[in-house]
XYZ file of C-alpha atoms in Angstrom:
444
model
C 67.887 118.121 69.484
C 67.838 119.890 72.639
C 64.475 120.403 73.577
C 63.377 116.819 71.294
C 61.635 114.395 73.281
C 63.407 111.911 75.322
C 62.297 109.025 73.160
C 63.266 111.088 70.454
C 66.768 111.517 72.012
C 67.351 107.832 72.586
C 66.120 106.728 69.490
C 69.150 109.231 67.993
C 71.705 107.580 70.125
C 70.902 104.111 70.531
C 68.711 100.890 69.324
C 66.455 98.752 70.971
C 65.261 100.774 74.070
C 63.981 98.906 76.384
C 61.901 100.985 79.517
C 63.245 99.214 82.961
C 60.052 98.023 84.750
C 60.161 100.482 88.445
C 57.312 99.916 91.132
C 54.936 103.768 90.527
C 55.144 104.804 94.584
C 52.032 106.002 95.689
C 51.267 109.714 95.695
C 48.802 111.467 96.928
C 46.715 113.057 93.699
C 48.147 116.444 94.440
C 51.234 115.211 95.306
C 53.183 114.807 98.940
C 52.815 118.475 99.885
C 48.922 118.582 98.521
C 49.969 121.387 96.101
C 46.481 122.536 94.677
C 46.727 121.870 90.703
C 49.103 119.478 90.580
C 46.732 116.551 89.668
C 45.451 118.416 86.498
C 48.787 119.634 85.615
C 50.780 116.249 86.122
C 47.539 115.133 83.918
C 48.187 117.579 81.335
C 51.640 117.135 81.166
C 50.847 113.318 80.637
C 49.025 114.154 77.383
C 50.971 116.505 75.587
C 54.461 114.008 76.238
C 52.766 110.532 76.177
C 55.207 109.986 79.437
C 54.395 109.468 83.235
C 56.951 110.810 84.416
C 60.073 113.458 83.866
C 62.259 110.663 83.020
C 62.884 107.402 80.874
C 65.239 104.855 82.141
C 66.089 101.545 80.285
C 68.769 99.523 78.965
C 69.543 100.351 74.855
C 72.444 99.700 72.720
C 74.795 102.732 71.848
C 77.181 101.373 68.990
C 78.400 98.025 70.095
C 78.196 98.812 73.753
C 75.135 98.141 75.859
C 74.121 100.488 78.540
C 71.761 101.858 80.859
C 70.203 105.295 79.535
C 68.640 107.892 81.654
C 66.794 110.441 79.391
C 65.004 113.580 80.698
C 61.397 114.675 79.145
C 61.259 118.278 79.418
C 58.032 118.867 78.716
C 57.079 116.740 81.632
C 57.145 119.692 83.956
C 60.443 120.973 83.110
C 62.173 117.550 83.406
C 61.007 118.452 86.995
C 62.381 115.610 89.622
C 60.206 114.307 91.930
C 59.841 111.184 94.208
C 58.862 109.058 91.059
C 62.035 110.441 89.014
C 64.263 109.547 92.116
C 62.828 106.140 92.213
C 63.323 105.276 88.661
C 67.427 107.031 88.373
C 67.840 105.109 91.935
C 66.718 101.899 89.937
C 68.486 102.732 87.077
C 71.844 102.602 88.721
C 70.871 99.479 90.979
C 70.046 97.679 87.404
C 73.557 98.978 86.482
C 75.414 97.936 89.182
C 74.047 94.337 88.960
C 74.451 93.956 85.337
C 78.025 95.420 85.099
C 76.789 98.176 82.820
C 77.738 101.969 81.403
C 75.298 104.665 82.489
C 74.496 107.469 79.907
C 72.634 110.668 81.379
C 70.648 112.530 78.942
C 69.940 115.680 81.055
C 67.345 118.295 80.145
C 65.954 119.604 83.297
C 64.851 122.454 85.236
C 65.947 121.263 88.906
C 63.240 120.253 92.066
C 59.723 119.579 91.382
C 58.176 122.786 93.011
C 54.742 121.177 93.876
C 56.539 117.925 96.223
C 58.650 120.710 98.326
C 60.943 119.105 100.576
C 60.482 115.567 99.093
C 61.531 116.626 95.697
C 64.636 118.172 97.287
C 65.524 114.632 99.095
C 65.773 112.919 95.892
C 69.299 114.500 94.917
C 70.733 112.363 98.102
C 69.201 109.040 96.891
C 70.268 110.252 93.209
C 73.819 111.310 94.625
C 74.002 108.428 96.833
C 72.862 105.970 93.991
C 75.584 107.361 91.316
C 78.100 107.080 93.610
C 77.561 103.660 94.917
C 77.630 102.833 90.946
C 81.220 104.117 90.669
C 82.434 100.345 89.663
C 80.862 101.037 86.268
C 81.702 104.060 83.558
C 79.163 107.205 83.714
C 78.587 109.714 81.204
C 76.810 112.776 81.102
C 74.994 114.739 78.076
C 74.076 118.252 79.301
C 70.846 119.149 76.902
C 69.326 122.026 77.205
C 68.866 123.106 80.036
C 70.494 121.527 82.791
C 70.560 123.219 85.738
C 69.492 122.733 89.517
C 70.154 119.396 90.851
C 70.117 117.582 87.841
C 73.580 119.495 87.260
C 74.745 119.214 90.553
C 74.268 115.216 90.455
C 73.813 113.606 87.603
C 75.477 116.458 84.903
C 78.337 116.921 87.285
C 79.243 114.244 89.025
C 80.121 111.701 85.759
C 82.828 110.403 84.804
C 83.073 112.221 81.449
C 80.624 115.759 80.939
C 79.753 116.004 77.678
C 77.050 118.881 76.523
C 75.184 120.178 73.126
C 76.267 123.542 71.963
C 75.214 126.369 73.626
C 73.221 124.718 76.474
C 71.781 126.478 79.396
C 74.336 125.178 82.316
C 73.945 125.995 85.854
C 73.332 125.332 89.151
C 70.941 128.558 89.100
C 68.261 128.309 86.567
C 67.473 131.060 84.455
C 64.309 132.441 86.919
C 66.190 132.549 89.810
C 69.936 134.177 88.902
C 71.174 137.922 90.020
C 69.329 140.459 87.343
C 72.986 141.590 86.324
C 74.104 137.877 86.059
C 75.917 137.036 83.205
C 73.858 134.748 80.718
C 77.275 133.748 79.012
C 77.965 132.254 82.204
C 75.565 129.632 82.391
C 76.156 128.488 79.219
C 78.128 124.775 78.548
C 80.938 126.738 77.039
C 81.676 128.960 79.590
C 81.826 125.284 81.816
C 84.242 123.980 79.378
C 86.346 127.288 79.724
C 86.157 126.684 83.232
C 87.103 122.985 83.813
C 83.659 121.384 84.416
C 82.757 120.152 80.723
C 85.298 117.622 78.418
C 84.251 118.535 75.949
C 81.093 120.544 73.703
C 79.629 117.849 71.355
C 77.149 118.760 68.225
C 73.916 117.551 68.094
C 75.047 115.211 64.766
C 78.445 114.279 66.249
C 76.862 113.059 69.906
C 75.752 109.406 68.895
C 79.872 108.662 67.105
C 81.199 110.428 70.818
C 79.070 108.096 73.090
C 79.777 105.345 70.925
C 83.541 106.065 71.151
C 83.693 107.124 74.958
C 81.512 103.774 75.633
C 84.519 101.856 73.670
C 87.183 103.442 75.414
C 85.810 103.570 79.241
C 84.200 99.501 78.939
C 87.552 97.949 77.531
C 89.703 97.522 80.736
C 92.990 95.315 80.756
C 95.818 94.514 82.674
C 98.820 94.956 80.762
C 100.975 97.874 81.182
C 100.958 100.313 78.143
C 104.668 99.977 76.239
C 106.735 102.880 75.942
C 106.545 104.990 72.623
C 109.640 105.040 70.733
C 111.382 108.430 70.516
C 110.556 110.658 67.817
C 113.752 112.885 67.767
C 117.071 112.597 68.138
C 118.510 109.130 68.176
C 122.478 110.062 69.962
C 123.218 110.556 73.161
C 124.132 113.851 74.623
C 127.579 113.559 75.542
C 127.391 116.801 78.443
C 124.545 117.308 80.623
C 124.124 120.906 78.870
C 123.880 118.910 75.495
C 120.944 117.392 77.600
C 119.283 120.350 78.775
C 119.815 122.458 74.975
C 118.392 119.355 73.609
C 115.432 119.147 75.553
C 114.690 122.697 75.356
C 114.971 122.860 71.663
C 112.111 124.103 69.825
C 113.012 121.817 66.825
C 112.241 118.717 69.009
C 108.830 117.124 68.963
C 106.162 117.703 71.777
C 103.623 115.408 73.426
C 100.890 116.613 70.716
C 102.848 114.827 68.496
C 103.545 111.561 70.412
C 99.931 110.820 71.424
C 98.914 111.326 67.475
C 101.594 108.738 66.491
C 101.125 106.244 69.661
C 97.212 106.043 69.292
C 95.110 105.132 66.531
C 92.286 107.531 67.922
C 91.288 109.374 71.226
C 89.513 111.112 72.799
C 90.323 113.698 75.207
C 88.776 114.516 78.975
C 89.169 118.668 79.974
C 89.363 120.390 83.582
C 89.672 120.144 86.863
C 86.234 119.869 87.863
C 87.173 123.134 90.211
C 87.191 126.323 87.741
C 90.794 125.282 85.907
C 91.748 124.267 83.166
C 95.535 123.742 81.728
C 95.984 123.980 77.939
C 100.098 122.518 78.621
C 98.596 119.373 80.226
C 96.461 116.964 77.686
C 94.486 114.419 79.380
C 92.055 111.595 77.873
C 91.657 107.707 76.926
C 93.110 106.794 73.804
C 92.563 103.351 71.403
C 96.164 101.190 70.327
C 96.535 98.042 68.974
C 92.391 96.775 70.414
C 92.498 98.446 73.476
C 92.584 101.381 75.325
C 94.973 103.327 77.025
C 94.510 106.325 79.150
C 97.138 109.480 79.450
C 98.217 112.605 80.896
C 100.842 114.523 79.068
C 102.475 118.135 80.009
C 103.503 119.764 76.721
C 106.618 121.664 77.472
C 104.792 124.420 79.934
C 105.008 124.732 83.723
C 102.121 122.972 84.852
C 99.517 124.967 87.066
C 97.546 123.586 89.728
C 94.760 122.941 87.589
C 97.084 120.634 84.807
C 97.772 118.654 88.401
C 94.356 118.096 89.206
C 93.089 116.972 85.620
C 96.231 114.329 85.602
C 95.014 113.362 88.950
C 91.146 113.242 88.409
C 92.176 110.276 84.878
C 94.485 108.605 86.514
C 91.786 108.226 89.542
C 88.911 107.054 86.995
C 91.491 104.981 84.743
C 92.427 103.477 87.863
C 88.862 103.005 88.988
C 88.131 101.257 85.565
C 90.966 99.699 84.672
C 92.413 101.087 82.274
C 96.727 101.419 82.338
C 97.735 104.343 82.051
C 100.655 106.860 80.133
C 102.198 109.644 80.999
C 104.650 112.122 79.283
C 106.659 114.509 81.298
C 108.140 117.581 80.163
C 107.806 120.580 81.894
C 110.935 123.041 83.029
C 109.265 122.859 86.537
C 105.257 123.886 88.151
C 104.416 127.037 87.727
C 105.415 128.828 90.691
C 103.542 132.734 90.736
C 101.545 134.544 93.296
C 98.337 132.332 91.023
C 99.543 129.090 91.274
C 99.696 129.882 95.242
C 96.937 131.045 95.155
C 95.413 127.895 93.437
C 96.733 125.525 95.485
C 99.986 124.467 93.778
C 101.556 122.259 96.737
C 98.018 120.137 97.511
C 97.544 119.842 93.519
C 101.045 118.436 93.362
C 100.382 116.390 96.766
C 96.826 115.503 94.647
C 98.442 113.982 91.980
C 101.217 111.943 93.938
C 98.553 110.422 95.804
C 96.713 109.068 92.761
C 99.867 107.669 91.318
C 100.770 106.299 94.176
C 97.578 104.593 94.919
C 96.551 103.412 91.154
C 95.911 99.781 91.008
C 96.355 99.795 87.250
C 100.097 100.363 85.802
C 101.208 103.526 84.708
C 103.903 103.787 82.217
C 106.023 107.068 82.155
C 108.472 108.765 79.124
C 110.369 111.619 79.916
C 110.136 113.273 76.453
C 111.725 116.843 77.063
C 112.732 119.142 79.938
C 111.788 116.749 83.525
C 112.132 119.579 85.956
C 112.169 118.622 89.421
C 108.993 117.745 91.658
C 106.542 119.210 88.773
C 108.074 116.505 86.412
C 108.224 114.028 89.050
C 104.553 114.225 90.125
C 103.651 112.674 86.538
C 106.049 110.339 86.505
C 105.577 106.359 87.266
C 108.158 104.950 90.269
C 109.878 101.778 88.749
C 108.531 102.004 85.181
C 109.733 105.478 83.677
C 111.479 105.797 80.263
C 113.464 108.474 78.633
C 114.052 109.102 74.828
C 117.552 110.854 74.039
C 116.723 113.988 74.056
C 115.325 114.281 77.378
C 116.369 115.271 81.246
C 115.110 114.999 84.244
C 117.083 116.726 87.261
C 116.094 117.599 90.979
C 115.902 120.858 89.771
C 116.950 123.232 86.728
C 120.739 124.023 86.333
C 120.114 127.342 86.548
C 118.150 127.227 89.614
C 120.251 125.054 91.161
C 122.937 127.893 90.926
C 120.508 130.237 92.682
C 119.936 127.867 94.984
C 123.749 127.465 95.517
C 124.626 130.739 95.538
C 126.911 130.147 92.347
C 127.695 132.692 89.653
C 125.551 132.134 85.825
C 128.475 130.783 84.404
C 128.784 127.964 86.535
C 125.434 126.843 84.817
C 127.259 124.441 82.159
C 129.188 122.887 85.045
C 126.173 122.026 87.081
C 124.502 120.386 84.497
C 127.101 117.953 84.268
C 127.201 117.253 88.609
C 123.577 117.507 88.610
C 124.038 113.643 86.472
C 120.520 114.871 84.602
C 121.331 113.000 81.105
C 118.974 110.164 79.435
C 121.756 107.484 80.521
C 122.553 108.904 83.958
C 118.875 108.599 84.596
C 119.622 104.781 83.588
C 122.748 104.552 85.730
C 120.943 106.054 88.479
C 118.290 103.737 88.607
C 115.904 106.648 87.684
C 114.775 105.252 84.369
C 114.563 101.909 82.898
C 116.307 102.361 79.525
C 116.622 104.931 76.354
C 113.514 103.852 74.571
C 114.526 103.629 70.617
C 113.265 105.453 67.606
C 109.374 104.611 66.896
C 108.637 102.327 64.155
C 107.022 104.683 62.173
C 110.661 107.181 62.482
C 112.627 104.411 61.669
């Protein structure tokens, strides 16, 4: 499916393509730059892929959702962009924008168009300039292969939600133009999703179900606040706040894997921090409950490094963007705190994420499921709408740490816990946390 037309393509994901109707500019015959041989090889190119151009842009249906599809034709010059393919992505997005519809990127492309020089170049600013002033509506990327040059570095990598076909060429450096001892495993879409910049690696079979789902999930905003889950472990009340803290650090008890698959009927997840990291403790995505959908951003019991601070920021940015509420499970004994979390930013991630809670127009909803330790639980957590099941805590910092801090001897750490007032209903009493959410239905 890769290198298959981009008629082909479409006709894969969606019904009833329809080609958007874009003004041809006019072009010199051998093109802006007068490149000799363009005429006959634009011509050429014309006949062996029945297309005008390196890409088709219309409006199609992709499972119940209708959107706005922009498929590259490889074999039109590489999927080359030029001043024609600018015109007809800018118009793409426009139609978009005015029609309150999803944009789906089928990307197979070599970067520039060679032969228009400079005025090839110029189109990734109107095709940059034209995603981004599209931003009120979901975009979605498919990286084919290949997709490198600016086709990656606009369209591929600036979406919403990156998905690519197994073993696609990736890159920002095609394959004619890399160091000789470059790494080809490098420029491949699983070495992206290793490194934060691809959700997720979708097969060839499986890509017209995804786009159907992701379409469901990122077009069905609403207003309501997602409930609470119930609690999925213990039931009772610690009665010391070192009951609390063995409780939460149990291994027996039952981890934010577990409460997403119970809360949501289906979802789907989103992977990275767009900047090199990614942070298996933290599990981001959009989810489906009860006709609608819900995003979330979950730590699973780790500390969480920079780069699980910047994926929870990025969704709650594009949930916020779209819509969407929003849930969030802390539990995390703290960020981590090494020489590579320093090095990776760990205070501006933190800061990052913060910001985005602080400035999401959508409501976020917040359980404290397990350990809350201090300003690397709080950063997930929702002011004025935070939960906590039983066998939870949340404390300015850990007992332990606190006894560092205070220059107390280890076996002062019981004691602490209790004056640190870090159990599920001092949280209440504190004003910290609404209430002790119950056991879930399906527990009960």
């Amino acid at each position: 499916m890769s290198r298959s037309s981009a008629r082909s393509v479409v006709k894969e994901i969606a019904t009833g393509f329809e080609d958007l109707e874009v003004p041809r500019s006019e072009e010199p015959d051998d093109g802006p730059i007068g490149w000799p041989g363009y005429r006959s090889a634009r011509e050429a190119a014309e006949k062996r892929t029945g297309e005008d151009e390196s890409v088709v842009c219309g409006i199609a249906r992709i499972g119940d959702v209708e959107a706005i599809v922009i498929a590259f034709e490889f074999g039109f010059l590489g999927g080359s962009i030029g001043q024609r393919t600018g015109d007809r992505v800018e118009a793409a997005f426009a139609r978009a924008v005015g029609s309150r519809l999803p944009v789906v990127s089928l990307i197979a492309t070599g970067g520039s168009r060679m032969q228009h020089g400079m005025r090839a170049l110029s189109q990734l600013q109107r095709i940059a300039r034209a995603a981004a002033g599209a931003r009120s509506v979901p975009q979605i990327s498919v990286l084919r292969d290949p997709t490198t040059g600016g086709g990656w570095a606009t369209l591929g990598a600036s979406a919403d939600v990156v998905l690519a076909l197994p073993g696609a060429q990736v890159g920002f450096a095609g394959s004619r133009v890399r160091p000789a001892d470059a790494s080809p495993e490098a420029y491949t879409a699983e070495a992206k999703l290793a490194w934060g910049q691809v959700d997720q690696i979708v097969a060839s079979a499986d890509l017209p179900a995804a786009l159907e789902r992701w379409l469901r999930l990122l077009t069905s905003p609403t207003p309501e606040a997602a409930e609470p889950p119930g609690a999925l472990g213990a039931t009772d009340l610690p009665g010391s706040g070192w009951d609390a803290v063995q409780a939460a650090r149990s291994a027996e008890r039952p981890r934010a894997a577990e409460y997403l698959d119970v809360y949501f009927d289906w979802r789907e997840e989103v992977s990275g921090d767009r900047c090199g990291g990614v942070d298996a403790g933290v599990l981001c995505g959009f989810g489906w409950r009860g006709g609608r959908a819900i995003a979330y951003a979950a730590q699973c019991g780790t500390p969480t490094s920079p780069a699980g601070f910047r994926t929870a920021a990025r969704l709650v940015r594009l949930a916020s963007r779209l819509g969407i509420p929003v849930l969030t499970l802390v539990d995390t004994p703290g960020a981590a705190n090494d020489e590579a979390a320093e090095r990776a930013g760990a205070g501006a991630a933190i800061a990052e994420l913060f910001e985005a809670v602080a400035s999401a127009v959508v409501p976020i909803t917040t359980l404290v499921i397990g350990e809350g330790g201090s300003g690397g639980a709080l950063a997930f957590a929702a002011p004025g709408s935070t939960w906590v099941t039983p066998d939870a805590y949340f404390s300015v910092t850990s007992p332990e740490a606190a006894a560092a801090i205070l220059k107390l001897p280890a076996d002062e750490v019981p004691a602490l816990a209790d004056r640190l007032r870090l159990r599920p209903q001092d949280l209440v009493d504190l004003g910290i946390a609404r209430s002790v959410v119950g056991p879930a239905p399906t527990c009960v």
